[in-house]
C-alpha cells in the first residue's frame, strides 16, 4: 500500500518579532513589516506526512496560498523531504478570511487530484481561528479528525488515530480519504537536511524563473520552457497556480469573497497597573477566586 498525502501549510508573520506597522489601513496584514515563517503546527503536519510515507510508502505534496514570497516555505518543505510543492498565488486571493481561504484551498485540492490524506496544522499563529481545516473538509465533503496527536495505522480505506479532547483523548477509526488537523505536541519536526538543502535550494516557481530572466514574457521564450522542463525533471519545479488555473468562481476568493473583515489589530501589553499582589494565604486565595468569579473570568 502507498499513500498520497497533501499537506496545507501557511507562511505566517513571526508574531514574536513584529518590526513595523502590523496592519494596513484596509485591515489586512502588512506582511512586509513582519518576518515570515513556516506556521509551526504545519511543520508538525508535514512531519506526520513524512513519517507516514516512511511507514507506508507514497508521495507527500505541500501546498500554500500566499504572496510569491511564500515559495520560501515550500523550499523548506522540500529540504525536509516533500516530493512536490504548489504555490497558490494571485492578487485576487489577497485579504481572504477563512471562508475564502478554505474555498481556494479546496479548489487547489481538487486540481491536485485524489489523495488518501489531507493534513493541516490545527491552527495558524496569525489568524488563530483553527477554522480552515474543518471548513476545507466540509468543502471537499471529507470526514475529518481534528486535534490529532498520532496516527496508529492506515489500512486500505480506513485510518485509526488518537485525537486530543478536553481532559483526555479519543481513539478514532474513520474511512479515508480524510482530513486531519495536527497538534504541535504530535511530533518534533525533523531539521532541514543539509544534503537536501543543497539539492533543492534552486527550486523555483514560474514567476521566480521569469524574474531570473528579467521578467521576459514566458511563453515566447522556448529557452524558459526548456529550462522549466529541466527543473521539473530534477524535482526543482514549484508549481504555481493562480485564479485562472483553478476551476472556480473568482467571486469567492480574497477580500471580495470574505464576509469577515479584520477591523483592527492591536497588541495587548499588560501594564503594572494590571497586576495585583495576592497574599499566599487561604484567605488571600479565597478573595482572589471570588474576584475572578465576580469578573466572570472564572465560572
Ligand atoms: C489577527 C487576525 C485575525 C483574524 N481573524 C479572522 C476571523 O475571525 N475570521 C476569519 O474568517 N478570518 C480571520 N482572519 C483572516 C485569516 O487569518 C485568514 O483567513 C487565514 O487565511 C486563515 O485563517 P487562520 O489564519 O485563522 O488559519 P487557521 O484556520 O488557524 O489555519 C488552520 C490550518 O489551515 C491551513 N491554512 C490556513 N491558511 C492557509 C494558507 N493560506 N495556505 C495553506 N494552508 C493554510 C494550515 O494548515 C493551518 O494550520 C484573521 C487574520 C488575522 C491576521
Short mmCIF file of C-alpha atoms and ligand atoms in Angstrom, two decimals:
data_model
loop_
_atom_site.label_atom_id
_atom_site.label_comp_id
_atom_site.label_asym_id
_atom_site.label_seq_id
_atom_site.Cartn_x
_atom_site.Cartn_y
_atom_site.Cartn_z
CA UNK A 1 0.00 0.00 0.00
CA UNK A 2 1.28 3.56 -0.66
CA UNK A 3 -0.25 6.85 0.41
CA UNK A 4 -0.81 10.10 -1.47
CA UNK A 5 -0.68 12.87 1.15
CA UNK A 6 -1.42 16.57 0.56
CA UNK A 7 -0.29 18.98 3.30
CA UNK A 8 -1.59 22.54 3.51
CA UNK A 9 0.89 24.93 5.11
CA UNK A 10 0.75 28.64 5.72
CA UNK A 11 3.50 31.23 5.73
CA UNK A 12 2.78 33.40 8.76
CA UNK A 13 4.18 36.59 10.25
CA UNK A 14 6.58 35.78 13.04
CA UNK A 15 4.31 37.33 15.64
CA UNK A 16 7.12 37.13 18.16
CA UNK A 17 9.23 39.53 16.07
CA UNK A 18 6.99 42.40 14.87
CA UNK A 19 9.24 45.13 13.34
CA UNK A 20 6.80 47.67 11.85
CA UNK A 21 3.14 48.69 11.42
CA UNK A 22 1.47 45.26 11.60
CA UNK A 23 -1.79 46.27 9.88
CA UNK A 24 -2.59 48.19 6.71
CA UNK A 25 -5.44 50.75 6.58
CA UNK A 26 -7.74 48.19 4.88
CA UNK A 27 -7.48 45.80 7.85
CA UNK A 28 -5.20 43.33 6.07
CA UNK A 29 -1.82 42.24 7.45
CA UNK A 30 1.20 44.33 6.43
CA UNK A 31 3.36 41.29 5.59
CA UNK A 32 6.30 43.44 4.54
CA UNK A 33 6.79 44.62 8.13
CA UNK A 34 6.83 41.14 9.59
CA UNK A 35 9.46 38.40 9.17
CA UNK A 36 7.71 35.38 7.69
CA UNK A 37 7.98 31.83 8.99
CA UNK A 38 6.52 28.34 8.38
CA UNK A 39 3.40 28.09 10.59
CA UNK A 40 4.63 25.93 13.50
CA UNK A 41 1.81 23.36 13.56
CA UNK A 42 2.08 22.97 9.78
CA UNK A 43 5.63 21.74 10.36
CA UNK A 44 4.08 19.07 12.61
CA UNK A 45 1.58 18.22 9.86
CA UNK A 46 4.42 17.88 7.34
CA UNK A 47 6.45 15.78 9.79
CA UNK A 48 3.48 13.42 10.26
CA UNK A 49 3.11 13.14 6.47
CA UNK A 50 6.82 12.26 6.07
CA UNK A 51 6.61 9.67 8.88
CA UNK A 52 3.55 8.05 7.25
CA UNK A 53 5.37 7.96 3.88
CA UNK A 54 8.28 6.24 5.61
CA UNK A 55 5.85 3.69 7.10
CA UNK A 56 3.63 3.05 4.04
CA UNK A 57 5.46 4.49 1.02
CA UNK A 58 3.87 7.01 -1.30
CA UNK A 59 4.13 10.71 -2.03
CA UNK A 60 3.95 13.94 0.01
CA UNK A 61 2.90 17.21 -1.61
CA UNK A 62 2.78 20.59 0.16
CA UNK A 63 0.55 23.48 -0.93
CA UNK A 64 0.44 27.05 0.35
CA UNK A 65 -1.70 30.04 -0.56
CA UNK A 66 0.14 33.34 -0.19
CA UNK A 67 2.20 36.07 -1.81
CA UNK A 68 5.05 34.99 -4.18
CA UNK A 69 7.49 35.02 -1.24
CA UNK A 70 5.53 32.14 0.31
CA UNK A 71 7.57 29.94 -2.05
CA UNK A 72 10.20 30.10 0.71
CA UNK A 73 8.22 27.77 2.98
CA UNK A 74 7.80 25.37 0.05
CA UNK A 75 11.57 25.23 -0.39
CA UNK A 76 11.83 24.42 3.31
CA UNK A 77 9.29 21.64 2.81
CA UNK A 78 11.50 20.24 0.02
CA UNK A 79 14.54 20.42 2.30
CA UNK A 80 12.60 18.40 4.91
CA UNK A 81 11.59 15.74 2.41
CA UNK A 82 8.46 16.77 0.48
CA UNK A 83 8.15 15.34 -3.06
CA UNK A 84 6.07 18.07 -4.68
CA UNK A 85 5.16 21.68 -3.89
CA UNK A 86 2.39 24.00 -5.07
CA UNK A 87 2.15 27.78 -4.62
CA UNK A 88 -1.31 29.30 -4.88
CA UNK A 89 -0.62 32.94 -5.57
CA UNK A 90 -2.69 35.67 -7.18
CA UNK A 91 -3.56 39.21 -6.10
CA UNK A 92 -7.20 38.08 -6.19
CA UNK A 93 -6.52 35.71 -3.25
CA UNK A 94 -5.33 38.56 -1.01
CA UNK A 95 -7.19 39.56 2.15
CA UNK A 96 -9.09 36.26 2.34
CA UNK A 97 -10.91 35.33 5.51
CA UNK A 98 -11.19 31.67 6.47
CA UNK A 99 -14.19 31.09 4.20
CA UNK A 100 -12.40 32.42 1.13
CA UNK A 101 -9.16 30.70 2.16
CA UNK A 102 -10.78 27.29 2.53
CA UNK A 103 -12.58 27.79 -0.79
CA UNK A 104 -9.30 28.46 -2.58
CA UNK A 105 -7.58 25.52 -0.88
CA UNK A 106 -10.48 23.22 -1.79
CA UNK A 107 -10.16 24.26 -5.45
CA UNK A 108 -6.43 23.52 -5.29
CA UNK A 109 -7.03 20.11 -3.70
CA UNK A 110 -9.48 19.21 -6.49
CA UNK A 111 -6.98 20.33 -9.15
CA UNK A 112 -4.23 18.31 -7.42
CA UNK A 113 -6.36 15.18 -7.70
CA UNK A 114 -7.35 12.37 -5.42
CA UNK A 115 -5.26 11.70 -2.33
CA UNK A 116 -5.65 9.46 0.73
CA UNK A 117 -4.92 12.06 3.40
CA UNK A 118 -5.11 15.85 3.60
CA UNK A 119 -3.17 17.26 6.55
CA UNK A 120 -3.44 20.72 8.05
CA UNK A 121 -1.99 22.26 11.21
CA UNK A 122 -4.54 22.70 13.99
CA UNK A 123 -4.11 26.48 13.87
CA UNK A 124 -2.19 29.35 12.26
CA UNK A 125 -0.42 31.67 14.71
CA UNK A 126 -1.66 34.88 13.00
CA UNK A 127 -5.41 34.40 12.36
CA UNK A 128 -5.55 31.87 15.22
CA UNK A 129 -9.03 30.72 14.16
CA UNK A 130 -8.38 26.97 13.62
CA UNK A 131 -11.29 27.22 11.15
CA UNK A 132 -9.64 26.48 7.80
CA UNK A 133 -9.04 22.74 8.34
CA UNK A 134 -12.65 21.87 9.26
CA UNK A 135 -14.02 24.24 6.58
CA UNK A 136 -11.80 22.60 3.95
CA UNK A 137 -13.03 19.13 4.93
CA UNK A 138 -16.60 20.37 4.61
CA UNK A 139 -15.97 21.86 1.16
CA UNK A 140 -14.32 18.63 -0.04
CA UNK A 141 -17.09 16.55 1.56
CA UNK A 142 -14.43 14.62 3.53
CA UNK A 143 -14.60 13.19 7.06
CA UNK A 144 -12.24 14.93 9.46
CA UNK A 145 -10.36 14.26 12.67
CA UNK A 146 -9.12 17.40 14.42
CA UNK A 147 -6.52 17.81 17.18
CA UNK A 148 -4.63 14.70 16.03
CA UNK A 149 -1.92 13.55 18.39
CA UNK A 150 -0.83 10.46 16.42
CA UNK A 151 -1.86 8.04 13.67
CA UNK A 152 -1.85 4.41 14.82
CA UNK A 153 -2.38 2.88 11.39
CA UNK A 154 -3.70 3.45 7.88
CA UNK A 155 -5.18 0.46 6.02
CA UNK A 156 -6.96 0.24 2.68
CA UNK A 157 -9.78 2.77 3.08
CA UNK A 158 -9.51 3.20 6.87
CA UNK A 159 -7.46 5.08 9.44
CA UNK A 160 -7.07 4.86 13.24
CA UNK A 161 -5.86 7.98 15.03
CA UNK A 162 -5.53 9.40 18.52
CA UNK A 163 -7.07 12.85 18.99
CA UNK A 164 -6.97 15.22 21.92
CA UNK A 165 -10.20 16.18 23.72
CA UNK A 166 -10.79 18.18 26.88
CA UNK A 167 -9.19 16.27 29.75
CA UNK A 168 -8.07 13.32 27.64
CA UNK A 169 -8.05 11.82 24.16
CA UNK A 170 -10.10 9.67 21.82
CA UNK A 171 -9.07 6.80 19.56
CA UNK A 172 -10.98 7.29 16.33
CA UNK A 173 -11.36 4.96 13.35
CA UNK A 174 -12.67 6.51 10.15
CA UNK A 175 -12.79 5.98 6.39
CA UNK A 176 -10.20 7.54 4.06
CA UNK A 177 -9.77 9.82 2.18
CA UNK A 178 -9.91 12.06 5.22
CA UNK A 179 -8.66 15.43 6.51
CA UNK A 180 -6.65 15.63 9.75
CA UNK A 181 -5.61 18.71 11.71
CA UNK A 182 -2.37 18.11 13.58
CA UNK A 183 -1.23 19.27 17.04
CA UNK A 184 2.15 20.76 18.00
CA UNK A 185 2.52 18.01 20.62
CA UNK A 186 2.27 15.24 17.98
CA UNK A 187 5.93 15.16 16.99
CA UNK A 188 9.24 17.03 16.72
CA UNK A 189 9.63 18.19 13.11
CA UNK A 190 12.91 16.98 11.59
CA UNK A 191 15.57 19.56 10.90
CA UNK A 192 16.34 20.65 7.37
CA UNK A 193 18.74 18.15 5.78
CA UNK A 194 21.99 19.78 4.55
CA UNK A 195 22.16 17.42 1.54
CA UNK A 196 18.55 18.16 0.56
CA UNK A 197 19.13 21.88 1.11
CA UNK A 198 21.97 21.82 -1.41
CA UNK A 199 19.84 19.72 -3.77
CA UNK A 200 16.66 21.83 -3.61
CA UNK A 201 17.79 25.39 -2.90
CA UNK A 202 17.42 26.15 -6.61
CA UNK A 203 13.77 25.07 -6.68
CA UNK A 204 11.73 27.86 -8.28
CA UNK A 205 8.27 28.96 -9.31
CA UNK A 206 7.37 30.18 -12.81
CA UNK A 207 7.45 33.81 -11.62
CA UNK A 208 10.85 33.38 -9.99
CA UNK A 209 12.22 31.73 -13.15
CA UNK A 210 10.81 34.52 -15.29
CA UNK A 211 12.22 37.14 -12.90
CA UNK A 212 15.60 35.43 -13.21
CA UNK A 213 15.32 36.10 -16.99
CA UNK A 214 14.48 39.75 -16.44
CA UNK A 215 10.72 39.09 -16.41
CA UNK A 216 10.64 38.30 -20.14
CA UNK A 217 7.19 37.03 -21.20
CA UNK A 218 7.42 33.29 -20.57
CA UNK A 219 5.52 31.78 -23.46
CA UNK A 220 7.62 33.46 -26.14
CA UNK A 221 10.96 32.12 -24.92
CA UNK A 222 11.45 28.42 -25.66
CA UNK A 223 14.52 28.88 -23.56
CA UNK A 224 12.37 29.22 -20.46
CA UNK A 225 10.16 26.29 -21.49
CA UNK A 226 13.21 24.07 -21.91
CA UNK A 227 14.57 25.29 -18.58
CA UNK A 228 11.22 24.56 -16.92
CA UNK A 229 11.31 21.01 -18.30
CA UNK A 230 14.80 20.54 -16.92
CA UNK A 231 13.78 21.82 -13.49
CA UNK A 232 10.73 19.53 -13.39
CA UNK A 233 12.88 16.52 -14.19
CA UNK A 234 15.16 17.36 -11.24
CA UNK A 235 12.24 17.99 -8.85
CA UNK A 236 13.12 21.69 -8.69
CA UNK A 237 9.85 22.96 -10.10
CA UNK A 238 7.42 24.60 -7.65
CA UNK A 239 4.01 24.55 -9.35
CA UNK A 240 2.44 27.98 -9.38
CA UNK A 241 -1.34 28.28 -9.69
CA UNK A 242 -3.39 31.44 -9.91
CA UNK A 243 -7.15 32.07 -10.05
CA UNK A 244 -7.25 31.22 -13.77
CA UNK A 245 -5.64 27.82 -13.17
CA UNK A 246 -8.47 26.77 -10.86
CA UNK A 247 -11.95 25.71 -11.86
CA UNK A 248 -13.67 28.17 -9.60
CA UNK A 249 -15.93 31.16 -9.13
CA UNK A 250 -13.48 34.03 -8.65
CA UNK A 251 -16.08 35.98 -6.64
CA UNK A 252 -15.42 33.59 -3.74
CA UNK A 253 -11.73 34.44 -3.49
CA UNK A 254 -9.83 37.03 -1.46
CA UNK A 255 -11.26 40.14 0.15
CA UNK A 256 -14.20 40.06 -2.31
CA UNK A 257 -15.18 36.58 -1.17
CA UNK A 258 -14.71 37.29 2.53
CA UNK A 259 -17.73 38.11 4.71
CA UNK A 260 -15.33 38.62 7.66
CA UNK A 261 -13.24 41.77 7.67
CA UNK A 262 -10.47 42.19 10.24
CA UNK A 263 -11.38 45.63 11.54
CA UNK A 264 -8.39 46.30 13.75
CA UNK A 265 -5.49 44.53 15.42
CA UNK A 266 -3.67 45.83 18.42
CA UNK A 267 -1.07 44.30 20.66
CA UNK A 268 -2.29 43.71 24.19
CA UNK A 269 0.50 44.86 26.54
CA UNK A 270 -0.03 44.01 30.22
CA UNK A 271 0.99 47.05 32.35
CA UNK A 272 2.00 47.10 36.03
CA UNK A 273 -1.40 48.59 36.93
CA UNK A 274 -2.92 45.42 35.64
CA UNK A 275 -1.30 43.27 38.31
CA UNK A 276 -2.21 42.64 41.95
CA UNK A 277 -0.26 41.07 44.87
CA UNK A 278 -2.16 38.14 46.39
CA UNK A 279 -1.09 37.15 49.91
CA UNK A 280 -0.15 33.43 49.92
CA UNK A 281 -2.82 32.62 52.49
CA UNK A 282 -6.09 30.67 52.27
CA UNK A 283 -7.94 33.92 52.73
CA UNK A 284 -5.87 35.65 50.04
CA UNK A 285 -6.57 32.85 47.54
CA UNK A 286 -10.27 32.76 48.52
CA UNK A 287 -10.61 36.51 47.93
CA UNK A 288 -8.87 36.22 44.55
CA UNK A 289 -11.16 33.38 43.42
CA UNK A 290 -14.25 35.39 44.48
CA UNK A 291 -12.98 38.37 42.49
CA UNK A 292 -12.35 36.24 39.38
CA UNK A 293 -15.85 34.76 39.66
CA UNK A 294 -17.36 38.23 40.05
CA UNK A 295 -15.41 39.36 36.96
CA UNK A 296 -16.81 36.31 35.09
CA UNK A 297 -13.27 35.15 34.46
CA UNK A 298 -13.96 32.02 36.42
CA UNK A 299 -17.37 30.38 36.48
C1 LIG B 1 -5.28 38.79 13.69
C2 LIG B 1 -6.15 38.17 12.64
C3 LIG B 1 -7.43 37.82 12.97
C4 LIG B 1 -8.23 37.20 12.01
N1 LIG B 1 -9.49 36.85 12.37
C5 LIG B 1 -10.27 36.23 11.45
C6 LIG B 1 -11.58 35.80 11.79
O1 LIG B 1 -12.06 36.00 12.92
N2 LIG B 1 -12.33 35.18 10.86
C7 LIG B 1 -11.86 34.96 9.61
O2 LIG B 1 -12.57 34.36 8.82
N3 LIG B 1 -10.61 35.34 9.24
C8 LIG B 1 -9.83 35.98 10.15
N4 LIG B 1 -8.57 36.36 9.80
C9 LIG B 1 -8.10 36.07 8.45
C10 LIG B 1 -7.48 34.68 8.49
O3 LIG B 1 -6.27 34.76 9.11
C11 LIG B 1 -7.23 34.22 7.10
O4 LIG B 1 -8.38 33.90 6.53
C12 LIG B 1 -6.35 32.99 7.00
O5 LIG B 1 -6.04 32.75 5.69
C13 LIG B 1 -6.89 31.71 7.54
O6 LIG B 1 -7.27 31.75 8.84
P1 LIG B 1 -6.28 31.43 10.06
O7 LIG B 1 -5.05 32.22 9.91
O8 LIG B 1 -7.05 31.58 11.29
O9 LIG B 1 -5.90 29.90 9.83
P2 LIG B 1 -6.34 28.62 10.68
O10 LIG B 1 -7.75 28.27 10.43
O11 LIG B 1 -5.93 28.75 12.11
O12 LIG B 1 -5.37 27.58 9.92
C14 LIG B 1 -5.52 26.22 10.14
C15 LIG B 1 -4.71 25.48 9.11
O13 LIG B 1 -5.24 25.71 7.80
C16 LIG B 1 -4.18 25.72 6.84
N5 LIG B 1 -4.10 27.06 6.23
C17 LIG B 1 -4.59 28.24 6.68
N6 LIG B 1 -4.29 29.25 5.84
C18 LIG B 1 -3.59 28.68 4.81
C19 LIG B 1 -2.96 29.18 3.62
N7 LIG B 1 -3.02 30.48 3.31
N8 LIG B 1 -2.31 28.31 2.81
C20 LIG B 1 -2.25 26.98 3.11
N9 LIG B 1 -2.80 26.44 4.23
C21 LIG B 1 -3.46 27.27 5.05
C22 LIG B 1 -2.90 25.40 7.62
O14 LIG B 1 -2.70 24.01 7.65
C23 LIG B 1 -3.26 25.90 9.03
O15 LIG B 1 -2.53 25.29 10.06
C24 LIG B 1 -7.73 36.97 10.72
C25 LIG B 1 -6.43 37.35 10.39
C26 LIG B 1 -5.66 37.95 11.33
C27 LIG B 1 -4.25 38.30 10.98
#
